[in-house]
mmCIF file of C-alpha atoms in Angstrom:
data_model
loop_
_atom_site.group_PDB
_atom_site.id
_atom_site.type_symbol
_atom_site.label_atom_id
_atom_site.label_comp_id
_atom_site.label_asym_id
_atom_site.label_seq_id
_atom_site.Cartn_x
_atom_site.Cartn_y
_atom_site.Cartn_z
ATOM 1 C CA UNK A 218 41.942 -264.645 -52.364
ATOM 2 C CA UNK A 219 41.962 -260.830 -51.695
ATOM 3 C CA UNK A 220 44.428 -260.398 -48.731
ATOM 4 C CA UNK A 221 44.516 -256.454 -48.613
ATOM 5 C CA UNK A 222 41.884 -253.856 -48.215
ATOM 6 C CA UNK A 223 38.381 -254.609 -47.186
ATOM 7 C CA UNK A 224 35.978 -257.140 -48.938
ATOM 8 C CA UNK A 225 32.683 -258.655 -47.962
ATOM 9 C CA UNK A 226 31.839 -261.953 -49.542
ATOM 10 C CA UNK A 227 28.164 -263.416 -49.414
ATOM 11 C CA UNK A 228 26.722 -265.337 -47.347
ATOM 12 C CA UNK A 229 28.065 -268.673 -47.572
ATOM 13 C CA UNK A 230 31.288 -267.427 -48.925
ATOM 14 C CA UNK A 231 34.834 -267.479 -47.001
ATOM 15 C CA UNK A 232 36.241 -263.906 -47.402
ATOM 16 C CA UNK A 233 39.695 -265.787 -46.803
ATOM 17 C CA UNK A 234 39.759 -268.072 -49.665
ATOM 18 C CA UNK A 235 37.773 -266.995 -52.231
ATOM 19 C CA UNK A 236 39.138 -266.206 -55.449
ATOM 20 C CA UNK A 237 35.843 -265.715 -57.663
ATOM 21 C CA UNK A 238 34.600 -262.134 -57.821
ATOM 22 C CA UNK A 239 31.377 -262.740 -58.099
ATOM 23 C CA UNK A 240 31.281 -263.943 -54.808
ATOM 24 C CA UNK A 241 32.235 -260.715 -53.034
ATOM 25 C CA UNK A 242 29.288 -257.993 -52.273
ATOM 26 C CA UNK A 243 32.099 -255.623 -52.844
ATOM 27 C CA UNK A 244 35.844 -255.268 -52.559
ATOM 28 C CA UNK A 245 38.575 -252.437 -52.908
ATOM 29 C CA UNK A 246 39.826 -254.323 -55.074
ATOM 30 C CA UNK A 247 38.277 -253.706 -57.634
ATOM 31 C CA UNK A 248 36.869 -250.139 -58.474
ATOM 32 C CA UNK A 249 32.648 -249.440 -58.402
ATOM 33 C CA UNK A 250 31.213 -246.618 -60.081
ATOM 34 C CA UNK A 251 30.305 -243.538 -57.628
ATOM 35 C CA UNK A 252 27.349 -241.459 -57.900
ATOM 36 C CA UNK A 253 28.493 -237.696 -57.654
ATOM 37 C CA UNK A 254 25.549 -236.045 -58.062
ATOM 38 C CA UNK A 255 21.637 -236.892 -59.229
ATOM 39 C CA UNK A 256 20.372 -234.184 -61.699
ATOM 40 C CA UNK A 257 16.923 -233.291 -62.724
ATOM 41 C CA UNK A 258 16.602 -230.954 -65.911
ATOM 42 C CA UNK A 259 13.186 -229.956 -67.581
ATOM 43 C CA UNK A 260 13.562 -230.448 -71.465
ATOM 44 C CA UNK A 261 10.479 -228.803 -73.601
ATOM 45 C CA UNK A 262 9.850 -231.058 -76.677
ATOM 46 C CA UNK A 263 8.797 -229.279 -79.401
ATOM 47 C CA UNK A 264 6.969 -230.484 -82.319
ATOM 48 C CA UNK A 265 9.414 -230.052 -84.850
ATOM 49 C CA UNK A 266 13.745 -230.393 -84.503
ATOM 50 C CA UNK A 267 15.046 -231.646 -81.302
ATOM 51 C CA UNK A 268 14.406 -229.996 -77.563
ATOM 52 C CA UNK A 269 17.807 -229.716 -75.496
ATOM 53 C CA UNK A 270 18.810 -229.205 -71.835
ATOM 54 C CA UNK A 271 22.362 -228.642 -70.696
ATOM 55 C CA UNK A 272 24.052 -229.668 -67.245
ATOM 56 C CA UNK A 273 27.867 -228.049 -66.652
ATOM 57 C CA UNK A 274 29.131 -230.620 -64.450
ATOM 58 C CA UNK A 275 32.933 -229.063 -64.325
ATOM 59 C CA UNK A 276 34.882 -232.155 -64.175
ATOM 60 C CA UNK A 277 37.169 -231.498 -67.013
ATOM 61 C CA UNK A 278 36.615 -235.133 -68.389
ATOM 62 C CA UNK A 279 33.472 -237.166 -69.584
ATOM 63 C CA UNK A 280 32.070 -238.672 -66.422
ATOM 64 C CA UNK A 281 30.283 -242.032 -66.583
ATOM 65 C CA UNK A 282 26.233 -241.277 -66.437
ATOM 66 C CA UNK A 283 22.793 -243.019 -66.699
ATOM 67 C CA UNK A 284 20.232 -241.510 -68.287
ATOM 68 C CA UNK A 285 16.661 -241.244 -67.720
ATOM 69 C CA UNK A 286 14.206 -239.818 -69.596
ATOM 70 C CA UNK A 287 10.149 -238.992 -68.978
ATOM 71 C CA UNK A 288 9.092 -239.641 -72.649
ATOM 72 C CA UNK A 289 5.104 -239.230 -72.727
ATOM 73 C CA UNK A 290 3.423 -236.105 -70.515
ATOM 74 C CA UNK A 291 0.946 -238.247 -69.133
ATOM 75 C CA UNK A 292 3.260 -240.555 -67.764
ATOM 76 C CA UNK A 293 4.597 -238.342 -65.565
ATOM 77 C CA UNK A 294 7.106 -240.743 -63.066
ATOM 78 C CA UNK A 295 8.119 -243.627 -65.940
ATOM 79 C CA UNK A 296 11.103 -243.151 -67.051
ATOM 80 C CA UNK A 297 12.730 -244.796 -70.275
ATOM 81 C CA UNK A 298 16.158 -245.482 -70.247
ATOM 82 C CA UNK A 299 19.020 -242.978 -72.398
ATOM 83 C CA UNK A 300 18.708 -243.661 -75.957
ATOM 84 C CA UNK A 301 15.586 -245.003 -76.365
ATOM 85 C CA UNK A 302 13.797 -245.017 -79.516
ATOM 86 C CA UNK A 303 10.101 -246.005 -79.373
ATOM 87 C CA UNK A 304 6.882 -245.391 -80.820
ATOM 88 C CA UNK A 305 4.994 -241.908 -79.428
ATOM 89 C CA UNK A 306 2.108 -244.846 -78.404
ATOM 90 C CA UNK A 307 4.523 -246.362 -77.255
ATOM 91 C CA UNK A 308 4.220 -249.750 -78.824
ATOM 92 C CA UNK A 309 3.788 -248.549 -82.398
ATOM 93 C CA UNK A 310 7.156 -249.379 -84.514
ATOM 94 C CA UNK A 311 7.725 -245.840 -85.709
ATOM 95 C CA UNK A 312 10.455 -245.171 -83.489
ATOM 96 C CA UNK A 313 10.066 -241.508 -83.689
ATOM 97 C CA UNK A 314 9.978 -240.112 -80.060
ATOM 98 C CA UNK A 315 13.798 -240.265 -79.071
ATOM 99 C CA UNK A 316 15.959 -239.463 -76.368
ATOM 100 C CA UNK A 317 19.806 -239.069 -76.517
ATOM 101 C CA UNK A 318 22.474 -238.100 -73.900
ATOM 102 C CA UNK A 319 26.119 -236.539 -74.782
ATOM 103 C CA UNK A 320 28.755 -235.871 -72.201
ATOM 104 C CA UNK A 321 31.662 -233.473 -72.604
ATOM 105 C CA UNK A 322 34.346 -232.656 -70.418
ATOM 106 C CA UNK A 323 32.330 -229.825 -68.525
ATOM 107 C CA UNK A 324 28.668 -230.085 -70.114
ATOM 108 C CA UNK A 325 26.312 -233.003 -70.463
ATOM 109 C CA UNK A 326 23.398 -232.223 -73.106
ATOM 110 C CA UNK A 327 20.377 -234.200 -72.733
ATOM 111 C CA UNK A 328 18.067 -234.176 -75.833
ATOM 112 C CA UNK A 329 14.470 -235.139 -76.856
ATOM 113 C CA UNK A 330 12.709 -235.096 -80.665
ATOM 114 C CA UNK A 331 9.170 -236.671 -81.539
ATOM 115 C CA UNK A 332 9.619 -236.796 -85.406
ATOM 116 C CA UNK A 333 6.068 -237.332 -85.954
ATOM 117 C CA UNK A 334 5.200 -234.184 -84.743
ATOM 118 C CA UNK A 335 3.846 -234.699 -81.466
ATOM 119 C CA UNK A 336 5.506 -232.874 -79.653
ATOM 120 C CA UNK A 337 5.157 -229.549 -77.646
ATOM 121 C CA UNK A 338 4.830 -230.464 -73.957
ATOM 122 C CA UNK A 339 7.282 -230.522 -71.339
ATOM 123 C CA UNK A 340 9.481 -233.611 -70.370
ATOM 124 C CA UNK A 341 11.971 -234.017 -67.943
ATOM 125 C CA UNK A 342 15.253 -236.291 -67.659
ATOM 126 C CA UNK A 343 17.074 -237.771 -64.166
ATOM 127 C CA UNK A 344 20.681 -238.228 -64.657
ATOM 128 C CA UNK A 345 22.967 -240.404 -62.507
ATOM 129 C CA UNK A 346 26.304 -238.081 -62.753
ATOM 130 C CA UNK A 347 29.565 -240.646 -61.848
ATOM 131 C CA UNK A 348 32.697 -239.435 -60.145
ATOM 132 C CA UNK A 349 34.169 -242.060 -62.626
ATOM 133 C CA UNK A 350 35.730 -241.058 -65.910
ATOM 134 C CA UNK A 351 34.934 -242.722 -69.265
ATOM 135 C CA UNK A 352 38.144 -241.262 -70.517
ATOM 136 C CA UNK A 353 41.733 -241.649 -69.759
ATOM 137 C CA UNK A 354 42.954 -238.704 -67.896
ATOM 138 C CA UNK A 355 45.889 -237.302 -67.583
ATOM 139 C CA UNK A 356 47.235 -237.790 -63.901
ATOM 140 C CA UNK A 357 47.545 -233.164 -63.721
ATOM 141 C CA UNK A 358 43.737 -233.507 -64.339
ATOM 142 C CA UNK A 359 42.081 -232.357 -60.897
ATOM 143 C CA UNK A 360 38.441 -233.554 -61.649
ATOM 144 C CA UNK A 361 36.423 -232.497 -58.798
ATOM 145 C CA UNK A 362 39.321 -232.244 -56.668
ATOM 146 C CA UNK A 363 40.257 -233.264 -52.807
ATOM 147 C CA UNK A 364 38.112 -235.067 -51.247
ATOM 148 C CA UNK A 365 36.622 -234.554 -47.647
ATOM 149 C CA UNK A 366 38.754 -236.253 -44.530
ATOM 150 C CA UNK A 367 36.381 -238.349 -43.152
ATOM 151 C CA UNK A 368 34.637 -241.466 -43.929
ATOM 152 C CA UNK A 369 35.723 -244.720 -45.579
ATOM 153 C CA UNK A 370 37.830 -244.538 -48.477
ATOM 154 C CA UNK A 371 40.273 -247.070 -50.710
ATOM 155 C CA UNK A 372 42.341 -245.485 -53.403
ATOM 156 C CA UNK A 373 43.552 -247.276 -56.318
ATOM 157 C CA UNK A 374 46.767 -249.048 -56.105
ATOM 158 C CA UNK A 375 49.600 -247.428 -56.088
ATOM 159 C CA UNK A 376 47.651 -243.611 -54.770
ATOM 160 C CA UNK A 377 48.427 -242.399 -51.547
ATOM 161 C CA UNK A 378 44.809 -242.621 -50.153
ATOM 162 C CA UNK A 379 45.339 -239.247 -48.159
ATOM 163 C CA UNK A 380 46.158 -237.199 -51.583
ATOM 164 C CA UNK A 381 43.942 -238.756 -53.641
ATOM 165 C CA UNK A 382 41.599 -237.326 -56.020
ATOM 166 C CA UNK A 383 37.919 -238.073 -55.687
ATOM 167 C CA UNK A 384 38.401 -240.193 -59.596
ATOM 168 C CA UNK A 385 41.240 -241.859 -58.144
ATOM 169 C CA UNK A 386 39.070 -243.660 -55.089
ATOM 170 C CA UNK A 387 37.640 -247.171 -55.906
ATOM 171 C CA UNK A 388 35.366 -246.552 -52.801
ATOM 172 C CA UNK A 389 34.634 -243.578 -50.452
ATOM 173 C CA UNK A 390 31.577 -242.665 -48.591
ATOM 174 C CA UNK A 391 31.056 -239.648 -49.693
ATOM 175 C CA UNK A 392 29.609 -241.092 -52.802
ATOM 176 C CA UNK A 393 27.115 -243.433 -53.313
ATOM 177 C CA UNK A 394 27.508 -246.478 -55.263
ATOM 178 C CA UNK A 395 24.751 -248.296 -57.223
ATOM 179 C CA UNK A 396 23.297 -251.039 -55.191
ATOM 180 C CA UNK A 397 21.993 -254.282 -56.405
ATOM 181 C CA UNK A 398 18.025 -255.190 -55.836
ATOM 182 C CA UNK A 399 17.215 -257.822 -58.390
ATOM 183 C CA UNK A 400 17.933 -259.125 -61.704
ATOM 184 C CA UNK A 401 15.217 -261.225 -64.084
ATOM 185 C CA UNK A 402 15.813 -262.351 -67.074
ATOM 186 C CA UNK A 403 12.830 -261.871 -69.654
ATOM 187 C CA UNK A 404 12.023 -263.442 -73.307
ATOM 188 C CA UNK A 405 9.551 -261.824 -75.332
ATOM 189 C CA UNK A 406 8.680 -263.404 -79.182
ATOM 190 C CA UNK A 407 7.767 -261.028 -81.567
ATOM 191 C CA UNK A 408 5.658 -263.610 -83.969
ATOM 192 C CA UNK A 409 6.190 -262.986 -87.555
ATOM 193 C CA UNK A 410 4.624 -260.035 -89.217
ATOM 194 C CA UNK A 411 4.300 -258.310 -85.731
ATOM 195 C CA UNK A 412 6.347 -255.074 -85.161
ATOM 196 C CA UNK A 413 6.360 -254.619 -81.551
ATOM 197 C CA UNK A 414 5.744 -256.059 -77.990
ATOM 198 C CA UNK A 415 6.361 -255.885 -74.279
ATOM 199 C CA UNK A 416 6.987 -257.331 -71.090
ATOM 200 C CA UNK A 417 7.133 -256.207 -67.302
ATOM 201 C CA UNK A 418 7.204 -257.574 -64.215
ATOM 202 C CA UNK A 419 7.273 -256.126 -60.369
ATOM 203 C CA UNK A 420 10.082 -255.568 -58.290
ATOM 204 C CA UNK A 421 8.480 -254.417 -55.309
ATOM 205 C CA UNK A 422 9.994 -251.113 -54.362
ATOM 206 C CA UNK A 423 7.181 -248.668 -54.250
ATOM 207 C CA UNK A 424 9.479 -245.843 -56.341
ATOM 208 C CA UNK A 425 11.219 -246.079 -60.023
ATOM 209 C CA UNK A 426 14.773 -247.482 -59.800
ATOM 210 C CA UNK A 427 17.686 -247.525 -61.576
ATOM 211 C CA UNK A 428 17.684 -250.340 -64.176
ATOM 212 C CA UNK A 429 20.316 -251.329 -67.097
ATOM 213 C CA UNK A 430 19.569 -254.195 -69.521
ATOM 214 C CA UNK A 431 20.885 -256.502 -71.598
ATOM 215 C CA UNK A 432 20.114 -258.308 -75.033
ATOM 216 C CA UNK A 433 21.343 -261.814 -76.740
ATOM 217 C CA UNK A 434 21.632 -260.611 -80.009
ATOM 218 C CA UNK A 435 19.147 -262.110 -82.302
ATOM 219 C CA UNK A 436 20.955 -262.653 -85.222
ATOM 220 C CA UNK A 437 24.396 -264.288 -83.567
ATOM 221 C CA UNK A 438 23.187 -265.830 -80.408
ATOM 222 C CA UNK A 439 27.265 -265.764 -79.179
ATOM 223 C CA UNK A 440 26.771 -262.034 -78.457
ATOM 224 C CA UNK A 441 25.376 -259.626 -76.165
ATOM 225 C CA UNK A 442 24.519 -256.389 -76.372
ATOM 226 C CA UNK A 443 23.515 -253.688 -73.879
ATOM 227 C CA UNK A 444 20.127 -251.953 -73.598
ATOM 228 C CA UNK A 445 19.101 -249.789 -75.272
ATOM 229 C CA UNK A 446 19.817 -250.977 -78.612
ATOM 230 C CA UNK A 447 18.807 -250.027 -81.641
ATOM 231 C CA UNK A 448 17.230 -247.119 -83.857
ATOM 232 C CA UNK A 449 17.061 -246.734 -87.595
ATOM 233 C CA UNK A 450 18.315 -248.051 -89.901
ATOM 234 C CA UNK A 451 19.249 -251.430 -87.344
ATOM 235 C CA UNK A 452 16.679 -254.226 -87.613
ATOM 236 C CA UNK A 453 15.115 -254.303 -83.914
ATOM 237 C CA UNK A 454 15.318 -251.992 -81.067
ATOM 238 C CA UNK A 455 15.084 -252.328 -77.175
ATOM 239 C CA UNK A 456 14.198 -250.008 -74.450
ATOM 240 C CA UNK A 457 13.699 -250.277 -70.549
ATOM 241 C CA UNK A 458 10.789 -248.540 -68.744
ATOM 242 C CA UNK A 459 11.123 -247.356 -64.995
ATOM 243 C CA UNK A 460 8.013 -247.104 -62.525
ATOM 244 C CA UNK A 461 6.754 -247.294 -59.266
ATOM 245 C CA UNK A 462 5.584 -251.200 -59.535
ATOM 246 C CA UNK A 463 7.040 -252.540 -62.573
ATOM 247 C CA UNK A 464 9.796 -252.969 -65.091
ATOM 248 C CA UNK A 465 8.604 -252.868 -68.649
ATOM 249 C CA UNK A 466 11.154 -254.065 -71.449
ATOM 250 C CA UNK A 467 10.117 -252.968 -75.100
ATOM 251 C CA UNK A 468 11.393 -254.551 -77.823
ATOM 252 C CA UNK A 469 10.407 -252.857 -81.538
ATOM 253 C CA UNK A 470 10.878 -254.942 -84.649
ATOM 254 C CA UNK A 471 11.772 -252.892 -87.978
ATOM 255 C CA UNK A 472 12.238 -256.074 -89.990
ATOM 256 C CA UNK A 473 10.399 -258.502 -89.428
ATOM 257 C CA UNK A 474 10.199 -261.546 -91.425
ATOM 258 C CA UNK A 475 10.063 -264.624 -88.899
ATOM 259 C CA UNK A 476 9.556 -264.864 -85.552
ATOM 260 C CA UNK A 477 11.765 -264.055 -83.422
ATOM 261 C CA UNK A 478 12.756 -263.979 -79.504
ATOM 262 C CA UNK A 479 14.302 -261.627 -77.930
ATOM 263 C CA UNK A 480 16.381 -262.670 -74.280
ATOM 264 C CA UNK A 481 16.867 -260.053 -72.023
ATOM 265 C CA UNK A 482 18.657 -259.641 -69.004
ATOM 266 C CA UNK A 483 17.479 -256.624 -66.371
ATOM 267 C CA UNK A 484 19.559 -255.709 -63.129
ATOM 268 C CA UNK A 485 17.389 -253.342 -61.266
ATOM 269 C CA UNK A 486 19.129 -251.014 -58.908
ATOM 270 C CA UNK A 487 17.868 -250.081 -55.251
ATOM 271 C CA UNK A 488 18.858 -246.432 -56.473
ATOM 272 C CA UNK A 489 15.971 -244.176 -56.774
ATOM 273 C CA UNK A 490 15.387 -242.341 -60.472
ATOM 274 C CA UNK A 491 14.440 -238.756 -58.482
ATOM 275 C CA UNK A 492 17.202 -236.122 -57.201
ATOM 276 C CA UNK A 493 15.485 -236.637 -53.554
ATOM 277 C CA UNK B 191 16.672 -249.507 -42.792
ATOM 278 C CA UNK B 192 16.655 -252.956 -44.523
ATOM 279 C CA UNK B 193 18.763 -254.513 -41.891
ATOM 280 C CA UNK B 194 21.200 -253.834 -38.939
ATOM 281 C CA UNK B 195 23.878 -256.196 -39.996
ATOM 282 C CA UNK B 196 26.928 -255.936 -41.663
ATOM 283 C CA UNK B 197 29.071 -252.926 -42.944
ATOM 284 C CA UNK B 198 26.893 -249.514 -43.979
ATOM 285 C CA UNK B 199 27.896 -245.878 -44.744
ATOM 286 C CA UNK B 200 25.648 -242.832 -45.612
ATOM 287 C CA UNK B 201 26.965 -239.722 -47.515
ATOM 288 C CA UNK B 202 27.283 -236.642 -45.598
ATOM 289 C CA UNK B 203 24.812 -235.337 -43.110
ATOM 290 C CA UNK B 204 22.604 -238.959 -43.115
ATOM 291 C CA UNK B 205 21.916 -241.014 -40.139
ATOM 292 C CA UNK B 206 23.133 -244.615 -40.777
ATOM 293 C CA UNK B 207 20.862 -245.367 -38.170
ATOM 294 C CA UNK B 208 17.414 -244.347 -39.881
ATOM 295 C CA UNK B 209 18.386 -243.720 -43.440
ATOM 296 C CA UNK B 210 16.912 -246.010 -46.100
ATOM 297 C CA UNK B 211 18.767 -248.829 -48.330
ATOM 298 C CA UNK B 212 18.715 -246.648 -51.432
ATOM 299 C CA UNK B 213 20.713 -243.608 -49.247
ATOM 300 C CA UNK B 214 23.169 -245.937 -48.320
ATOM 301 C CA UNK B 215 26.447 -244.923 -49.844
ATOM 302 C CA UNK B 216 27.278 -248.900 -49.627
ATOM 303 C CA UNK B 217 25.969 -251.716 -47.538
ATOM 304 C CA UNK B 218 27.424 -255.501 -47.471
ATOM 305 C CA UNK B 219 23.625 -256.041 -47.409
ATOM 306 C CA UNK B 220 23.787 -255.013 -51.354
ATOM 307 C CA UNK B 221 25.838 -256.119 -53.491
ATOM 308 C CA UNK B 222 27.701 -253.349 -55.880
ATOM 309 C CA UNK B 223 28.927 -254.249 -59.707
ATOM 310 C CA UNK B 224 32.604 -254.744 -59.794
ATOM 311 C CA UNK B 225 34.188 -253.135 -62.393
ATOM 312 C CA UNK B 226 36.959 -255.624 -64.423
ATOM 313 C CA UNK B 227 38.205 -253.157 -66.352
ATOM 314 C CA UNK B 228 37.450 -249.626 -68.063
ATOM 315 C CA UNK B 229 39.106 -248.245 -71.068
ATOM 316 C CA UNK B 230 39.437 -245.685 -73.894
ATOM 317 C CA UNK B 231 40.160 -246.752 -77.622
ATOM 318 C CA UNK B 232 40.998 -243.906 -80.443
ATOM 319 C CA UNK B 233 39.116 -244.214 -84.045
ATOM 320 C CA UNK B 234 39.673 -247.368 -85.115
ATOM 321 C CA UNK B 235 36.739 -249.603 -86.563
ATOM 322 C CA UNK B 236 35.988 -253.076 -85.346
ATOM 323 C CA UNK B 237 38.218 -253.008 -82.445
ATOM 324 C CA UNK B 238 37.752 -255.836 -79.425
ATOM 325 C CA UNK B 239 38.889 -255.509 -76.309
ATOM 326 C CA UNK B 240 39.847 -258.788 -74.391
ATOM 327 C CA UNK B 241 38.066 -259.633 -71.049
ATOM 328 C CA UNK B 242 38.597 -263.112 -70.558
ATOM 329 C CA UNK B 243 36.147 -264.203 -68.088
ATOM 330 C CA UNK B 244 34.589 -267.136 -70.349
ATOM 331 C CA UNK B 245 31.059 -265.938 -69.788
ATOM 332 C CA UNK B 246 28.732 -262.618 -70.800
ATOM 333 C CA UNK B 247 29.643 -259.482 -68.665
ATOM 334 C CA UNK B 248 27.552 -256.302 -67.611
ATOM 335 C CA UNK B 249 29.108 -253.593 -69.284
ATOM 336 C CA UNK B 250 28.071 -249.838 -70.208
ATOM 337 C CA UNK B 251 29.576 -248.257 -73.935
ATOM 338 C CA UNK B 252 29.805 -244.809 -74.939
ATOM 339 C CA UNK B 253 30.985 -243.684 -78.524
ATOM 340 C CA UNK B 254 32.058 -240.291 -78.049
ATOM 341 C CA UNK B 255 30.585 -239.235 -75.210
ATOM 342 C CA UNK B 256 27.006 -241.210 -76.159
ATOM 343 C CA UNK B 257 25.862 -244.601 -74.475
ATOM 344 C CA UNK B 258 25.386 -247.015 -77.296
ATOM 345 C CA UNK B 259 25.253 -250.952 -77.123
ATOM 346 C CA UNK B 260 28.588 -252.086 -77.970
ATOM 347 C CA UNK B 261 28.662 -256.164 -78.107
ATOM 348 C CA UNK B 262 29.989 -258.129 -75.382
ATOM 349 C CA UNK B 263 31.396 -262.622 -76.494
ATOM 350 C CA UNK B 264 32.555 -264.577 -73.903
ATOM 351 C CA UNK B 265 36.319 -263.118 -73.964
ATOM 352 C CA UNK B 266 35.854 -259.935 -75.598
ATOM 353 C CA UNK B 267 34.370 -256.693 -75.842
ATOM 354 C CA UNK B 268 33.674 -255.279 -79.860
ATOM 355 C CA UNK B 269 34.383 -251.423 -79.454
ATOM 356 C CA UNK B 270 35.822 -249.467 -81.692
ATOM 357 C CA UNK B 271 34.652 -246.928 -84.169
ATOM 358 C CA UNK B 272 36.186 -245.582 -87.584
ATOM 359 C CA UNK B 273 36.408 -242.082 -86.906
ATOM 360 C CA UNK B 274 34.998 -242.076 -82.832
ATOM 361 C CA UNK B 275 36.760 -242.275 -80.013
ATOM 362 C CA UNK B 276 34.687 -245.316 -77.468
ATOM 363 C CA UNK B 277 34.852 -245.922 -74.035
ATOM 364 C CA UNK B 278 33.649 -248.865 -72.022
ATOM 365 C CA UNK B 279 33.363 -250.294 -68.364
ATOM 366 C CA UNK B 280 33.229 -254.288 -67.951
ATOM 367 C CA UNK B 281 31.919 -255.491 -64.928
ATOM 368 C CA UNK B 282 32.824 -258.545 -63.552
ATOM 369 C CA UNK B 283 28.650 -259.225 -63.007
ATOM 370 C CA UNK B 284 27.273 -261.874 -65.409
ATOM 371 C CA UNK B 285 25.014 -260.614 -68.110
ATOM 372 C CA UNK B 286 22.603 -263.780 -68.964
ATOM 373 C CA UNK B 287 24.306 -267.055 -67.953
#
């Protein structure tokens, strides 16, 4: 039972008496990550060395992000989750067209190579910027400072809501949080010999979302990691492919001896991979 | 919009009224991940970090400053690097049951 604050349990739920929180829609009870901002940057990939493009978000700490990255020119509004690796065909096991994301306290630097050469067009990356820090902060830190007077907002416990910094909210209206659409849970078996394979299926939204993924790890079935995962010298990787119509999982096998099956877990955001 | 019921709030200048579900800044029509607990952890190599919740959690993992897959059991996060500093967020939303 939650008896401060304001919660909304699901349908079916009593708001009163419920102690599970997976049964709440939300609560400020608990803290949800806060979109500040959604960034496009244009990143030129050239065909040798890595192509860069830099964001100064100002926060003084390293924000929470996601990532997204438009890997192949043709494919102009697919976007690959940060940190793939995957083949420039993409289904080919080479691995060498690769995106990568770093976040500073004031800069974010969003990075693209294609090590087989391939390169020399323009790509683009969509980044989810969080009000939330990855970092612990010290409490003189002003982040992105007051926030506005209106609107609903819960502070975390023990911060006087009306001198609260914006990082220091577990909900506000000013900010966005990531809303839940759908989750599906996928298994794709990479039969022995084979290098590569994927799977999609629709969600029904008529514009790329927001996805993250997850994988049962292959080798020790009693773990889990997140998506992506993987690049050389590991043994299999996984990336996550944003359209209009579908959700296509990749999964890339470097070793393969047996066959093997990959599980994979996909929560698909209503949250729109575009800065409109 | 999706729906009239429930609780919804826009960001500035939107009209709850007209504004679609994805503008929403939250709706009790949606629901939003939960964090259980976020964290920091200096250099040290194969660190865990204790959840507890007896089943697979959501989470997101960054080692120094890059999102990388970390490895979520049933009680604990393994984080930890030998010479990076890692960060995490758990959610309280089941990964695969």
């Amino acid at each position: 039972m939650i008896n401060y604050g304001m919660s909304i349990t699901k349908f079916g739920k009593n708001v009163l008496s419920d102690t599970d929180p997976l049964s709440y829609v939300f609560t400020s009870k608990f803290n949800t990550l806060k979109i500040w901002k959604v960034i496009e940057r244009p990143i030129t990939v050239p065909t040798s060395g890595i192509g860069h493009a830099f964001y100064t978000h100002g926060f003084g700490y390293k924000p929470a992000y996601l990532a997204y990255y438009q890997l192949d020119s043709d494919r102009s509004n697919n976007w690959f989750v940060d940190r793939t690796a995957i083949g420039s065909s993409l289904g080919n096991n080479t691995l060498d067209r690769r995106a990568s994301t770093t976040v500073n306290s004031d800069t974010i630097d969003f990075s693209i190579e294609d090590a087989n050469g391939e390169g020399g067009y323009l790509a683009r990356v969509i980044c989810f910027i969080f009000v939330d820090p990855i970092q612990n902060i010290f409490p003189t830190t002003n982040g992105i400072g007051k926030n506005n007077d209106y609107g609903i907002k819960v502070s975390a416990p023990g911060i006087d809501v009306t001198k609260a910094k914006t990082h220091e909210l577990f909900i506000s209206s000013k900010y966005p949080g990531l809303k839940f659409h759908m989750d599906k849970t996928v298994r794709l078996t990479i039969a022995a010999g084979g290098t590569y394979g994927s799977i999609k299926f629709e969600h029904g939204l008529g514009y790329p979302p927001a996805v993250i993924g997850m994988v049962e790890d292959f080798n020790n079935t009693t773990l889990h990691d997140s998506i992506p995962f993987g690049r050389v010298p590991q043994p299999a990787a996984e990336s996550i492919e944003s359209d209009k119509d579908f959700i296509t999982v990749y999964v890339t096998t470097i070793v393969s001896g047996s066959d093997i099956t990959y599980t994979m877990k996909v929560i698909v955001f209503k949250d729109k991979i575009s800065v409109n | 919009m999706a729906d009239t019921l429930g609780i919804k709030a826009t960001p500035p200048g939107m009209n709850v009224e007209i504004v679609n579900a994805r503008s929403l800044s939250f709706s009790s029509s949606h629901e939003m991940h939960k964090i259980k607990k976020q964290g920091e952890n200096q250099p040290q190599a194969a660190f865990e970090v204790f959840h507890g919740l007896n089943y697979w959690p959501f989470f997101l993992h960054y080692r120094d400053g890059i999102r990388t897959a970390g490895q979520a059991s049933r009680q604990n996060l393994k984080t930890g690097h030998a010479t990076l500093f890692t960060y995490y967020y758990i959610f309280y939303e089941r990964s695969l049951l």
